Structures are given as structure tokens and as C-alpha cells.
Amino acid sequence: MRANFVLVALSLSVSCTLGVQNVVRTNCGVYNGRNSAKDGTTRWLGMRYAAPPVGDLRFEAPQDPQCVDGIQEAFRHRKYCLATGASPKDTQTSEDCLFLDVYAPTNASTSSRLPVFFFIQGGGFNANANPNLEGRRLIQASNHSIVVVTFNYRVGPYGFITDGDEISPNNGLLDQRKALQWVQTNIAKFGGDPGHVVLGGASAGAASISLQLAAYGGQDYGLFHGAAAESISFATVLTVEQSQYQYDNFTHRLGCAHGQNSNFTSSLACLRSKTVAQLQAKNHNIPYPGASGPPLYMWNPVVDGDLLRDVTYNLYAQGDFVKVPMLIGDDTNGGTVFTPRNTSTLRQSDEFLHNQFPYLQTDQLSTINKLYPNSNASCPAAGCYWRQVSDAYGDMRYMCPGLYISSELEHRGVRGTWNYRYDVRDPAQVQEGLGVPHVVEVSAIFGPQNGTGGAPASYLPGGINAHIVPVIQGYWTSFIRSLDPNKYRYPGSARWDPWTESGRQRLLFQTEGVTAMETVDYNTQARCQYFNAIGPSILQ
């Protein structure tokens, strides 16, 4: 016992004096990581940043974890958070899911103060869609000069249900802030600089970035210092009161509504008595009031008057956000993976859009249809409106919000603002009709061999798109390191000019491998101008 104590003390002493060793003491636990001589990185997987959100902490804001004595092995990923619509038998997820992973260069020391990349995964706030992304390839691309943090946060009802009374709203966003606070407290012990944290995120992760910048009226708590956002999503953002039907319906499905079960003092107490399997069996989306079918993603952040004080368009129009340098962009065909392929009529197209954005009015849908005429000559064949509704949905939810935030950043004096369009075509995706689909560039940014699978085959070594990987990694790691994508960009890649409202220029990533600046085309500008105008009225 005494010998073990001496070894632990010696190991901790070495980590404090000579650099980051495998064994690191955080503010609440000692973790043993694992290094890789092959790529010169060390990783600590499955470290707890908040207490298990179970029992009385179910549907509560994240709390500090209980500290554990002794060394804990940090060799494997932990289960990620429960998803809406997922099987109750899914063994890869758990309610106890608030863990994070840290990746660092093996040669980093506690005095290295390396820039930190804090990546927020997507999933429409209804799933953890990028679990267990490996940060090692990105560290290699940075010449071993950054630290990468990935983490899980609660989604679906576990992260975004509220009753306007006992349940605090926006717990999933609070999980993100809790993880950022963990970084501020602990990351220096892994070689990172808490004064240089760059947010990253894709889809709902990028939406999270936009909301974290605007949190608490845009107050700057020093949690981050730059951001790189892939496909910022502006979904329907209800108020706490408007979202009450979601809580009422969920409790009713579980037999916990008022009058259904007299064994509990409240519906919340009843919900907390249910097993995860019981909750998951009833965890599915329902239509917004007045809609004909459920949206793709029902559980979303809500305007609570505190963390979120207005819908996203209004927050940025008012300048209520932290002003930091940002990379923002989207894919050419961001809507194709979401819209029904059998959309065969204009009415079906309108119905899909209205189900996602229930505050759309008939005259607004009519204008959208004029802005997106159907060029498919095969109508009325099955699916002939698929690309029409895909184009409208992709621009409305992803492309135009990103361009809008870029303009608002510049308008508010942020000079470090860059925008891009990703147009690298994978042959298999093109053949499937997807074009260049939603957040496909994440596979290139983290490297196609990032441990999660799913990367297009053309991005792998020897593939026709393999050349794009070092190019985009060069821009991203340069931005993470210096808050400028140009300083350390890949040799031969184009200079990325900042976004200006007058020039409206963005970087174009192309299949041929040639990066170049382009001006946003007239049709996209006209369409986005309309979506920006109606955005607040439809609660985006």
C-alpha cells in the first residue's frame, strides 16, 4: 500500500515538474491516460465533468461531480447521451453520459499553454451525432501545437424539456458551459491554455456556438476566445410557455400527467421514478401545434429570459453576443439528407417546411416557392420535388443563418470573420443524389481516419478527394492556433479573405482541390435576404 502511494505521488510530481505525463490530477480526480508513440499524442478518455444526471438530478442543471480517490483509468470512451427516437435497448448510450475526452501532444508540458479546440457535436439537440471523434489527426496536422477536447451533453427531453416551474430550461446548453468551466479549471494540466479556447461545432454544435455567444445577453465570461462553426442551424425557438405542450404530452404518455397517478406529489416526481427504458419507449417527436406531422427535431433550446433572451435572429440583430473571431460556412447541398425523397408535389414541399417551421404563413410559403422554382422536368414523377424542398430547407436552416451571422459580426466590429462554402463532391454521394451534403467536411477537418467511421471513401488516402484533407486542416489548425486561418495554412492554398458585407466573398473548397475566393451569387443573396427578413416572425 505504501509503495503504491509513493508511486502515485512520484508520478503526480513528475507531471507537475517535467511535463504532462499519463497520470494527471484534475480538480476532482486523478486520471491515467494512454499515449501513442505512433502519432505522438496522449489521450484521456471518459473523464467525468459533471455529476451523473440521474435520480433527483434528472432534468436538472448539471452539478459538480463527487470526487473519487485513487487513479482512474481513462483508456476508453464512455457511453454517450440518450437520443430521441432511439431504441430503449441501445447499449451505446446511457443517462449517465456527462464525460469528456482530452487529446494532447505527448511532448506538451504543463507550461506549454497550447491553444485548445473545444468541439461541440451535432445531432439536432435530439442526439449526440458525432460521438467519440478522435482529436489525434488534428493535433498531427497542427504540428503538435494544439489540445483537443470533445464531450457529450444531454439532448432530447433529458437536456431540453421544461415545465416552466421545477425543471430548469436549456440544461443541454448548461452542460456545454459546465464542460467549458471544467476546461478553464483543468486544461493547463494537460498542456492547454485556458486563455485561448476556440469553440468548434457542426450543425446543432454550430447552433450551440451561436447560442453560447449570445448566452446571458452576450456577457463574456472568458470561457472562449474564437469559434469555427460548420453549418449553423437556426431551428424554431419557442418560449418556455410555448413549449409547455411538449412537457404535457410527454408526461401524459408516461402516465405522469395530473390526475393519472396519485402516488406522486408531482408529475416531475413521477417522471423521475421511471426507468430509462420506460422513458425511451415514449421519447419520440410529436407535431408542433397546427402542424400536420412531427418535425425532424422537436426538442430544442427555448427562450427562457435568462440564458436565452430572444430568438437567434433578434439576438444577433441587437448585437447581444460575444464578439470573437469566427470561421463560418456551409455545404452546397445542406438540405438533401433531411428532406423526404418522395416529395412529389408543391403541397408536400410546403407541408414539410411548415412541419419544421410551424409559424410560416401561406403567403411566406408562396414567396419561398417563387424563390425556388422546381427545375425538375420529370414532374409529376415520384420525388420530383425532392431537390426543390432540399434547396429551400438547406438555405433556410443552414446557409442563410451562417451568412447572416458573418455580416452581423462584421457590422459589430469583429474584423476576424471568415466564411466558406464546401463543394467537394464525393462520387458515391453524388450518385445517390445528395450532392455535397450536410457537414461532410467534418470528416476532412478531423481526418477521415478519426476512429468513428462514416467518412466518404474518396477522402481516404489515395482517394480522389484525399488532397482536401491537409488543406482544410491547415486552415482550421491555423485558426485554432492564431485566430487567423491564413497564418499557418497549407502551402499552396489560397489566402482566405475576411468576410465583408460589401464584398460578400467566401472561400470555396472544390473537388479539383483548388481553393479560391468566390462572391456569393445573386440568387443566394436574394433568398437569404428574404429568410433574414422573416426569420424573427417564424421564431428562428
Coordinates of C-alpha atoms in Angstrom, one line a residue:
M1 CA 0.0 0.0 0.0
R2 CA 2.8 2.4 1.0
A3 CA 4.7 1.5 -2.2
N4 CA 1.7 2.3 -4.4
F5 CA 1.2 5.6 -2.6
V6 CA 4.9 6.5 -3.3
L7 CA 4.5 5.6 -7.0
V8 CA 1.4 7.7 -7.3
A9 CA 2.9 10.7 -5.6
L10 CA 6.1 10.4 -7.7
S11 CA 4.0 10.2 -10.9
L12 CA 2.0 13.3 -9.9
S13 CA 5.1 15.1 -9.0
V14 CA 6.7 14.4 -12.4
S15 CA 3.6 15.6 -14.2
C16 CA 3.9 18.9 -12.4
T17 CA 7.6 19.5 -13.0
L18 CA 8.7 17.8 -16.2
G19 CA 5.5 17.9 -18.3
V20 CA 2.2 16.2 -19.0
Q21 CA 2.6 12.5 -18.1
N22 CA -0.1 9.9 -18.5
V23 CA -1.3 10.4 -14.9
V24 CA -2.9 13.8 -14.4
R25 CA -4.6 15.2 -11.3
T26 CA -7.7 17.3 -12.1
N27 CA -9.5 19.4 -9.6
C28 CA -11.7 16.3 -8.9
G29 CA -9.9 13.1 -9.7
V30 CA -6.7 11.6 -10.9
Y31 CA -6.8 10.1 -14.4
N32 CA -4.4 7.8 -16.2
G33 CA -4.3 8.3 -19.9
R34 CA -2.6 6.5 -22.8
N35 CA -0.1 7.7 -25.2
S36 CA 0.7 6.7 -28.8
A37 CA 4.3 6.6 -29.9
K38 CA 3.0 6.2 -33.4
D39 CA 1.5 9.7 -33.7
G40 CA 3.0 11.5 -30.7
T41 CA -0.3 12.1 -28.9
T42 CA -1.7 11.2 -25.5
R43 CA -5.4 10.9 -24.8
W44 CA -7.6 10.8 -21.7
L45 CA -11.0 9.3 -22.4
G46 CA -14.1 9.3 -20.4
M47 CA -13.3 11.9 -17.7
R48 CA -16.4 13.0 -15.7
Y49 CA -17.1 16.8 -15.8
A50 CA -20.4 16.8 -14.1
A51 CA -22.4 14.5 -11.7
P52 CA -24.4 11.7 -13.2
P53 CA -27.8 13.4 -14.2
V54 CA -29.9 10.6 -12.7
G55 CA -32.3 10.2 -9.9
D56 CA -33.1 13.6 -8.3
L57 CA -30.7 15.2 -10.8
R58 CA -32.7 14.0 -13.9
F59 CA -33.9 17.1 -15.8
E60 CA -31.8 19.4 -13.5
A61 CA -28.9 21.7 -14.3
P62 CA -25.5 20.0 -14.2
Q63 CA -23.9 19.7 -10.8
D64 CA -20.3 19.2 -9.7
P65 CA -19.3 15.5 -9.6
Q66 CA -18.3 13.7 -6.5
C67 CA -14.5 13.4 -6.3
V68 CA -13.0 9.9 -6.4
D69 CA -9.9 8.8 -4.6
G70 CA -7.2 6.9 -6.4
I71 CA -6.2 6.7 -10.0
Q72 CA -8.9 6.2 -12.6
E73 CA -8.1 4.6 -15.9
A74 CA -9.1 6.9 -18.8
F75 CA -8.5 4.4 -21.6
R76 CA -11.9 4.2 -23.2
H77 CA -14.8 6.3 -24.4
R78 CA -17.8 6.3 -22.1
K79 CA -21.4 5.9 -23.3
Y80 CA -22.9 9.0 -24.9
C81 CA -26.3 10.5 -24.2
L82 CA -29.7 9.1 -24.9
A83 CA -31.3 10.1 -28.2
T84 CA -34.8 10.9 -29.1
G85 CA -36.3 8.1 -31.2
A86 CA -33.6 5.6 -30.3
S87 CA -34.3 2.1 -29.1
P88 CA -34.6 1.6 -25.4
K89 CA -32.2 -1.3 -25.9
D90 CA -29.4 0.8 -27.3
T91 CA -26.3 -0.3 -25.3
Q92 CA -24.1 2.5 -26.6
T93 CA -26.0 5.3 -24.8
S94 CA -26.8 6.0 -21.1
E95 CA -28.4 8.6 -18.9
D96 CA -25.1 8.8 -17.1
C97 CA -23.2 10.4 -20.0
L98 CA -21.5 13.6 -19.0
F99 CA -18.0 12.8 -19.8
L100 CA -15.3 14.4 -21.9
D101 CA -12.1 13.4 -23.7
V102 CA -8.8 15.3 -23.9
Y103 CA -6.2 14.8 -26.6
A104 CA -2.8 16.5 -26.3
P105 CA 0.7 16.2 -27.8
T106 CA 2.7 13.8 -25.8
N107 CA 5.6 16.3 -25.6
A108 CA 3.4 19.0 -24.2
S109 CA 4.2 20.3 -20.7
T110 CA 2.1 21.9 -18.0
S111 CA 3.8 25.2 -19.1
S112 CA 3.1 24.7 -22.8
R113 CA -0.1 26.8 -22.8
L114 CA -1.2 25.3 -26.2
P115 CA -4.4 26.6 -27.9
V116 CA -7.5 24.5 -27.1
F117 CA -10.1 23.3 -29.6
F118 CA -13.4 22.5 -27.8
F119 CA -15.6 20.7 -30.2
I120 CA -19.4 20.6 -29.7
Q121 CA -21.1 17.7 -31.5
G122 CA -24.3 18.0 -33.6
G123 CA -27.4 15.9 -33.7
G124 CA -30.3 18.5 -33.8
F125 CA -30.3 18.7 -30.0
N126 CA -32.0 15.3 -30.1
A127 CA -28.9 13.1 -30.4
N128 CA -25.1 13.1 -29.9
A129 CA -24.4 12.7 -33.6
N130 CA -20.6 12.9 -33.5
P131 CA -19.6 10.7 -30.5
N132 CA -16.1 9.7 -29.9
L133 CA -14.4 11.9 -32.5
E134 CA -10.7 11.3 -32.3
G135 CA -8.6 14.5 -32.0
R136 CA -5.2 12.9 -32.8
R137 CA -5.2 13.6 -36.6
L138 CA -6.0 17.3 -36.0
I139 CA -3.1 17.5 -33.5
Q140 CA -0.8 16.0 -36.0
A141 CA -2.0 18.5 -38.7
S142 CA -1.2 21.3 -36.3
N143 CA 2.4 20.2 -35.9
H144 CA 1.5 19.0 -32.4
S145 CA 0.7 22.5 -31.3
I146 CA -3.0 22.3 -30.0
V147 CA -5.0 20.4 -27.5
V148 CA -8.4 19.0 -28.5
V149 CA -11.5 18.4 -26.2
T150 CA -14.6 16.5 -27.1
F151 CA -17.6 15.8 -24.9
N152 CA -21.2 14.6 -24.5
Y153 CA -24.1 16.8 -23.5
R154 CA -27.7 15.9 -22.8
V155 CA -30.2 16.1 -25.7
G156 CA -33.9 15.4 -26.3
P157 CA -36.1 15.7 -23.2
Y158 CA -33.1 15.0 -20.9
G159 CA -31.5 18.2 -22.0
F160 CA -34.3 20.4 -23.2
I161 CA -37.6 19.6 -21.5
T162 CA -39.0 22.2 -19.2
D163 CA -42.2 22.8 -17.3
G164 CA -41.8 26.5 -16.6
D165 CA -41.6 25.7 -12.9
E166 CA -39.5 22.9 -11.3
I167 CA -37.4 22.0 -14.4
S168 CA -34.6 24.4 -15.3
P169 CA -34.7 25.1 -19.1
N170 CA -31.8 24.6 -21.5
N171 CA -29.9 22.0 -19.5
G172 CA -28.2 20.7 -22.5
L173 CA -26.6 24.2 -23.1
L174 CA -25.8 24.4 -19.4
D175 CA -23.9 21.0 -19.8
Q176 CA -21.8 22.7 -22.5
R177 CA -21.0 25.6 -20.2
K178 CA -20.2 23.1 -17.4
A179 CA -17.7 21.4 -19.7
L180 CA -16.2 24.8 -20.7
Q181 CA -15.8 25.6 -17.0
W182 CA -14.0 22.3 -16.5
V183 CA -11.6 23.3 -19.3
Q184 CA -10.9 26.6 -17.6
T185 CA -10.1 24.8 -14.3
N186 CA -8.1 21.8 -15.6
I187 CA -6.8 22.2 -19.2
A188 CA -3.5 23.7 -18.2
K189 CA -2.6 20.4 -16.5
F190 CA -2.9 18.7 -20.0
G191 CA -0.7 21.4 -21.7
G192 CA -3.6 23.6 -22.8
D193 CA -4.2 27.4 -22.4
P194 CA -7.4 28.3 -20.7
G195 CA -6.9 31.8 -22.1
H196 CA -7.1 30.5 -25.7
V197 CA -10.1 28.3 -26.2
V198 CA -11.6 28.0 -29.7
L199 CA -15.1 26.6 -29.9
G200 CA -15.8 24.2 -32.8
G201 CA -19.1 22.6 -33.8
A202 CA -21.1 21.1 -36.6
S203 CA -24.9 21.5 -37.2
A204 CA -26.5 21.7 -33.7
G205 CA -23.0 22.0 -32.4
A206 CA -22.6 25.1 -34.6
A207 CA -26.0 26.3 -33.4
S208 CA -24.7 25.8 -29.9
I209 CA -21.8 28.1 -30.7
S210 CA -24.2 30.8 -31.9
L211 CA -26.3 30.4 -28.7
Q212 CA -23.3 30.3 -26.4
L213 CA -22.0 33.5 -27.9
A214 CA -25.4 35.1 -27.2
A215 CA -26.0 33.5 -23.8
Y216 CA -27.0 35.8 -20.9
G217 CA -27.3 38.7 -23.3
G218 CA -23.9 38.3 -24.7
Q219 CA -21.9 38.6 -21.5
D220 CA -18.4 37.5 -21.8
Y221 CA -17.4 35.1 -19.0
G222 CA -14.0 34.3 -20.6
L223 CA -14.9 30.7 -21.5
F224 CA -13.9 31.0 -25.2
H225 CA -11.9 33.3 -27.5
G226 CA -12.8 32.3 -31.0
A227 CA -15.1 29.9 -32.9
A228 CA -15.2 27.7 -36.0
A229 CA -18.8 26.7 -36.9
E230 CA -19.8 24.3 -39.7
S231 CA -23.5 24.7 -40.8
I232 CA -25.0 26.9 -38.1
S233 CA -28.6 25.8 -37.6
F234 CA -31.5 28.2 -36.9
A235 CA -34.3 26.0 -35.8
T236 CA -37.7 27.1 -34.4
V237 CA -37.0 28.5 -30.9
L238 CA -40.1 28.5 -28.7
T239 CA -40.6 30.3 -25.4
V240 CA -40.9 28.3 -22.2
E241 CA -44.6 28.8 -22.3
Q242 CA -44.9 27.8 -26.0
S243 CA -43.1 24.6 -25.3
Q244 CA -45.4 23.6 -22.4
Y245 CA -47.3 21.2 -24.7
Q246 CA -44.1 19.1 -25.1
Y247 CA -43.9 18.5 -21.3
D248 CA -47.7 17.9 -21.0
N249 CA -47.6 15.4 -23.8
F250 CA -44.5 13.6 -22.5
T251 CA -45.9 13.3 -19.0
H252 CA -49.3 12.1 -20.4
R253 CA -47.6 9.3 -22.5
L254 CA -45.8 8.1 -19.4
G255 CA -48.9 8.2 -17.2
C256 CA -47.5 11.0 -15.1
A257 CA -49.9 13.8 -16.0
H258 CA -52.1 15.5 -13.4
G259 CA -54.8 13.0 -12.3
Q260 CA -53.1 10.0 -13.9
N261 CA -51.1 8.9 -11.0
S262 CA -51.9 9.8 -7.4
N263 CA -48.8 8.0 -6.0
F264 CA -46.6 11.0 -6.6
T265 CA -46.6 14.6 -5.4
S266 CA -46.0 16.0 -8.9
S267 CA -45.6 15.0 -12.5
L268 CA -41.9 15.6 -12.2
A269 CA -41.6 13.1 -9.3
C270 CA -43.4 10.6 -11.4
L271 CA -41.1 11.2 -14.4
R272 CA -38.1 10.7 -12.1
S273 CA -39.5 7.3 -10.9
K274 CA -39.4 5.9 -14.5
T275 CA -36.7 3.7 -15.8
V276 CA -34.6 4.8 -18.8
A277 CA -36.3 2.1 -20.8
Q278 CA -39.7 3.4 -19.9
L279 CA -38.7 7.0 -20.9
Q280 CA -37.1 5.9 -24.1
A281 CA -40.2 3.9 -25.1
K282 CA -42.1 7.2 -25.2
N283 CA -39.3 9.5 -26.3
H284 CA -40.4 10.4 -29.8
N285 CA -41.3 13.6 -31.6
I286 CA -44.9 15.0 -32.0
P287 CA -46.1 17.8 -34.3
Y288 CA -45.9 21.4 -33.3
P289 CA -49.4 22.8 -32.6
G290 CA -51.1 23.4 -36.0
A291 CA -48.6 21.2 -38.0
S292 CA -49.6 18.0 -39.8
G293 CA -46.6 15.9 -38.8
P294 CA -43.7 15.9 -36.4
P295 CA -40.6 17.9 -37.1
L296 CA -37.2 16.3 -37.6
Y297 CA -36.1 17.7 -34.3
M298 CA -38.6 18.7 -31.7
W299 CA -36.6 19.2 -28.6
N300 CA -34.7 22.5 -28.9
P301 CA -33.4 25.3 -26.7
V302 CA -36.1 27.7 -25.5
V303 CA -36.2 31.4 -24.9
D304 CA -36.1 31.5 -21.1
G305 CA -35.4 35.2 -20.4
D306 CA -32.1 34.4 -18.9
L307 CA -29.6 32.2 -20.7
L308 CA -31.5 32.8 -24.0
R309 CA -33.4 36.1 -24.1
D310 CA -34.7 36.1 -27.6
V311 CA -34.8 34.1 -30.9
T312 CA -31.4 33.9 -32.6
Y313 CA -32.0 36.3 -35.4
N314 CA -33.0 39.0 -32.9
L315 CA -30.1 38.4 -30.6
Y316 CA -27.6 39.0 -33.4
A317 CA -29.5 41.9 -34.9
Q318 CA -29.4 43.6 -31.4
G319 CA -25.7 42.9 -31.1
D320 CA -26.2 40.8 -28.0
F321 CA -23.3 38.3 -28.4
V322 CA -19.7 37.9 -27.5
K323 CA -17.5 39.4 -30.2
V324 CA -14.8 36.9 -31.1
P325 CA -13.2 35.9 -34.4
M326 CA -15.1 33.2 -36.3
L327 CA -15.0 30.8 -39.2
I328 CA -18.5 30.1 -40.5
G329 CA -19.7 28.1 -43.5
D330 CA -21.9 25.5 -45.1
D331 CA -22.1 22.8 -47.7
T332 CA -23.5 23.3 -51.2
N333 CA -26.4 20.9 -50.7
G334 CA -27.1 21.1 -46.9
G335 CA -30.7 20.1 -47.1
T336 CA -30.6 16.8 -49.1
V337 CA -30.1 14.4 -46.2
F338 CA -33.1 15.8 -44.3
T339 CA -35.9 16.2 -46.8
P340 CA -38.2 13.3 -48.0
R341 CA -37.0 11.8 -51.2
N342 CA -40.6 11.0 -52.3
T343 CA -41.7 14.7 -52.2
S344 CA -43.7 14.8 -55.4
T345 CA -45.8 17.9 -55.2
L346 CA -45.5 21.5 -54.2
R347 CA -48.0 20.9 -51.5
Q348 CA -45.8 18.2 -50.0
S349 CA -42.9 20.5 -50.1
D350 CA -44.8 23.2 -48.3
E351 CA -46.1 20.7 -45.7
F352 CA -42.5 19.6 -44.9
L353 CA -41.3 23.2 -44.4
H354 CA -44.4 24.0 -42.3
N355 CA -43.8 21.0 -40.1
Q356 CA -40.3 22.2 -39.3
F357 CA -41.2 25.9 -39.1
P358 CA -44.9 26.0 -37.9
Y359 CA -45.1 29.8 -37.8
L360 CA -44.6 30.0 -41.6
Q361 CA -47.6 31.7 -43.2
T362 CA -49.3 30.8 -46.5
D363 CA -48.0 34.0 -48.2
Q364 CA -44.5 33.3 -47.0
L365 CA -44.6 29.7 -48.4
S366 CA -45.8 31.2 -51.7
T367 CA -42.8 33.6 -51.8
I368 CA -40.4 30.7 -51.0
N369 CA -41.8 28.7 -53.9
K370 CA -41.2 31.6 -56.2
L371 CA -37.6 31.9 -55.0
Y372 CA -37.1 28.2 -55.5
P373 CA -38.8 27.2 -58.8
N374 CA -38.8 23.5 -59.5
S375 CA -36.4 22.8 -62.4
N376 CA -37.2 19.0 -62.4
A377 CA -38.7 18.3 -65.8
S378 CA -39.8 14.8 -64.7
C379 CA -42.8 16.0 -62.6
P380 CA -45.1 14.6 -61.6
A381 CA -42.8 11.6 -61.1
A382 CA -42.3 10.4 -57.6
G383 CA -39.7 12.5 -55.8
C384 CA -39.5 15.3 -58.4
Y385 CA -39.8 18.0 -55.7
W386 CA -37.1 16.5 -53.5
R387 CA -34.3 18.8 -54.6
Q388 CA -36.6 21.8 -54.6
V389 CA -37.5 21.4 -51.0
S390 CA -33.9 20.4 -50.2
D391 CA -32.6 23.6 -51.6
A392 CA -35.2 25.7 -49.7
Y393 CA -34.7 23.9 -46.4
G394 CA -30.9 23.9 -46.6
D395 CA -30.7 27.6 -47.3
M396 CA -33.4 28.5 -44.7
R397 CA -31.9 26.5 -41.9
Y398 CA -28.2 26.5 -42.5
M399 CA -26.7 28.6 -45.4
C400 CA -28.5 31.9 -44.7
P401 CA -28.1 31.9 -40.9
G402 CA -24.3 31.5 -41.4
L403 CA -24.1 34.3 -43.9
Y404 CA -26.3 36.4 -41.6
I405 CA -24.0 35.9 -38.5
S406 CA -20.9 36.7 -40.6
S407 CA -22.5 40.0 -41.6
E408 CA -23.5 40.8 -38.0
L409 CA -20.1 40.1 -36.7
E410 CA -18.5 42.4 -39.3
H411 CA -21.2 45.0 -38.6
R412 CA -20.4 44.9 -34.9
G413 CA -16.7 45.5 -35.5
V414 CA -15.3 41.9 -35.5
R415 CA -12.7 42.1 -38.2
G416 CA -11.6 38.4 -37.8
T417 CA -14.6 36.9 -39.7
W418 CA -14.3 34.4 -42.5
N419 CA -17.0 32.5 -44.4
Y420 CA -16.8 29.4 -46.7
R421 CA -18.7 27.1 -49.0
Y422 CA -17.8 23.5 -49.1
D423 CA -18.3 22.0 -52.6
V424 CA -16.1 18.9 -52.6
R425 CA -18.0 16.2 -54.4
D426 CA -17.8 12.5 -53.3
P427 CA -18.7 10.3 -56.3
A428 CA -20.9 7.9 -54.2
Q429 CA -22.8 10.8 -52.6
V430 CA -23.3 12.5 -55.9
Q431 CA -24.5 9.2 -57.5
E432 CA -27.0 8.9 -54.5
G433 CA -28.3 12.4 -55.4
L434 CA -27.0 14.1 -52.2
G435 CA -24.6 16.4 -53.9
V436 CA -22.3 17.8 -51.2
P437 CA -24.4 17.1 -48.1
H438 CA -24.7 18.5 -44.6
V439 CA -21.4 18.8 -42.6
V440 CA -19.5 16.3 -44.8
E441 CA -16.4 18.5 -44.2
V442 CA -16.2 17.3 -40.6
S443 CA -14.6 14.1 -42.0
A444 CA -11.9 16.2 -43.6
I445 CA -11.3 18.5 -40.6
F446 CA -10.8 15.7 -38.2
G447 CA -9.3 13.4 -40.8
P448 CA -11.2 10.6 -42.5
Q449 CA -9.5 8.0 -40.2
N450 CA -10.7 9.6 -37.0
G451 CA -12.0 6.4 -35.3
T452 CA -15.7 6.9 -35.9
G453 CA -16.0 5.6 -39.5
G454 CA -18.5 7.0 -41.9
A455 CA -16.1 9.2 -43.9
P456 CA -16.6 9.2 -47.7
A457 CA -14.2 6.7 -49.3
S458 CA -12.9 9.4 -51.6
Y459 CA -11.4 11.2 -48.6
L460 CA -9.2 8.2 -47.5
P461 CA -5.5 8.1 -48.6
G462 CA -5.3 7.5 -52.3
G463 CA -8.9 8.7 -52.9
I464 CA -9.7 11.4 -55.3
N465 CA -10.6 13.9 -52.5
A466 CA -7.7 13.0 -50.2
H467 CA -6.0 16.2 -51.2
I468 CA -8.6 18.3 -49.5
V469 CA -7.8 16.9 -46.0
P470 CA -4.5 18.7 -45.4
V471 CA -5.9 21.9 -47.0
I472 CA -8.9 22.2 -44.7
Q473 CA -6.9 21.0 -41.7
G474 CA -4.4 23.7 -42.5
Y475 CA -7.0 26.5 -42.3
W476 CA -8.6 25.1 -39.2
T477 CA -5.5 24.4 -37.2
S478 CA -4.1 27.8 -38.2
F479 CA -7.3 29.5 -36.9
I480 CA -7.2 27.4 -33.7
R481 CA -3.5 28.4 -33.1
S482 CA -3.6 32.1 -34.1
L483 CA -7.3 33.1 -34.7
D484 CA -6.3 33.6 -38.3
P485 CA -6.8 30.8 -40.9
N486 CA -4.0 32.2 -43.1
K487 CA -1.0 32.3 -40.8
Y488 CA -0.2 28.6 -40.9
R489 CA -2.3 27.5 -43.9
Y490 CA -1.3 24.6 -46.1
P491 CA 1.3 25.5 -48.7
G492 CA -0.3 26.5 -52.0
S493 CA -3.8 27.0 -50.6
A494 CA -5.5 30.3 -51.3
R495 CA -5.4 33.3 -49.0
W496 CA -8.8 33.4 -47.2
D497 CA -10.0 37.0 -47.3
P498 CA -12.2 38.1 -44.4
W499 CA -16.0 38.5 -44.9
T500 CA -17.3 42.0 -45.6
E501 CA -21.0 42.9 -46.2
S502 CA -20.0 45.0 -49.2
G503 CA -17.8 42.3 -50.9
R504 CA -19.7 39.2 -49.7
Q505 CA -16.7 37.0 -50.5
R506 CA -16.2 33.5 -49.1
L507 CA -13.7 30.7 -49.6
L508 CA -14.7 27.9 -52.0
F509 CA -13.5 24.4 -51.3
Q510 CA -13.7 22.5 -54.6
T511 CA -13.4 18.9 -55.8
E512 CA -10.5 19.8 -58.0
G513 CA -8.5 20.7 -54.9
V514 CA -8.1 24.4 -55.8
T515 CA -9.3 26.7 -53.1
A516 CA -10.3 30.1 -54.2
M517 CA -12.4 33.1 -53.2
E518 CA -15.9 33.5 -54.6
T519 CA -18.6 36.1 -54.4
V520 CA -22.0 34.8 -53.1
D521 CA -24.2 34.6 -56.1
Y522 CA -27.2 36.9 -56.7
N523 CA -29.9 34.2 -56.2
T524 CA -28.5 33.1 -52.8
Q525 CA -28.2 36.8 -51.7
A526 CA -31.9 37.4 -52.7
R527 CA -33.1 34.3 -51.0
C528 CA -31.2 34.9 -47.8
Q529 CA -32.4 38.5 -47.7
Y530 CA -35.9 37.1 -47.6
F531 CA -35.2 34.5 -45.0
N532 CA -33.4 37.1 -42.8
A533 CA -36.5 39.3 -43.0
I534 CA -39.0 36.7 -42.0
G535 CA -36.7 34.8 -39.5
P536 CA -37.8 36.6 -36.3
S537 CA -41.5 36.2 -37.2
I538 CA -41.2 32.4 -37.6
L539 CA -39.1 32.2 -34.4
Q540 CA -35.7 31.3 -35.8

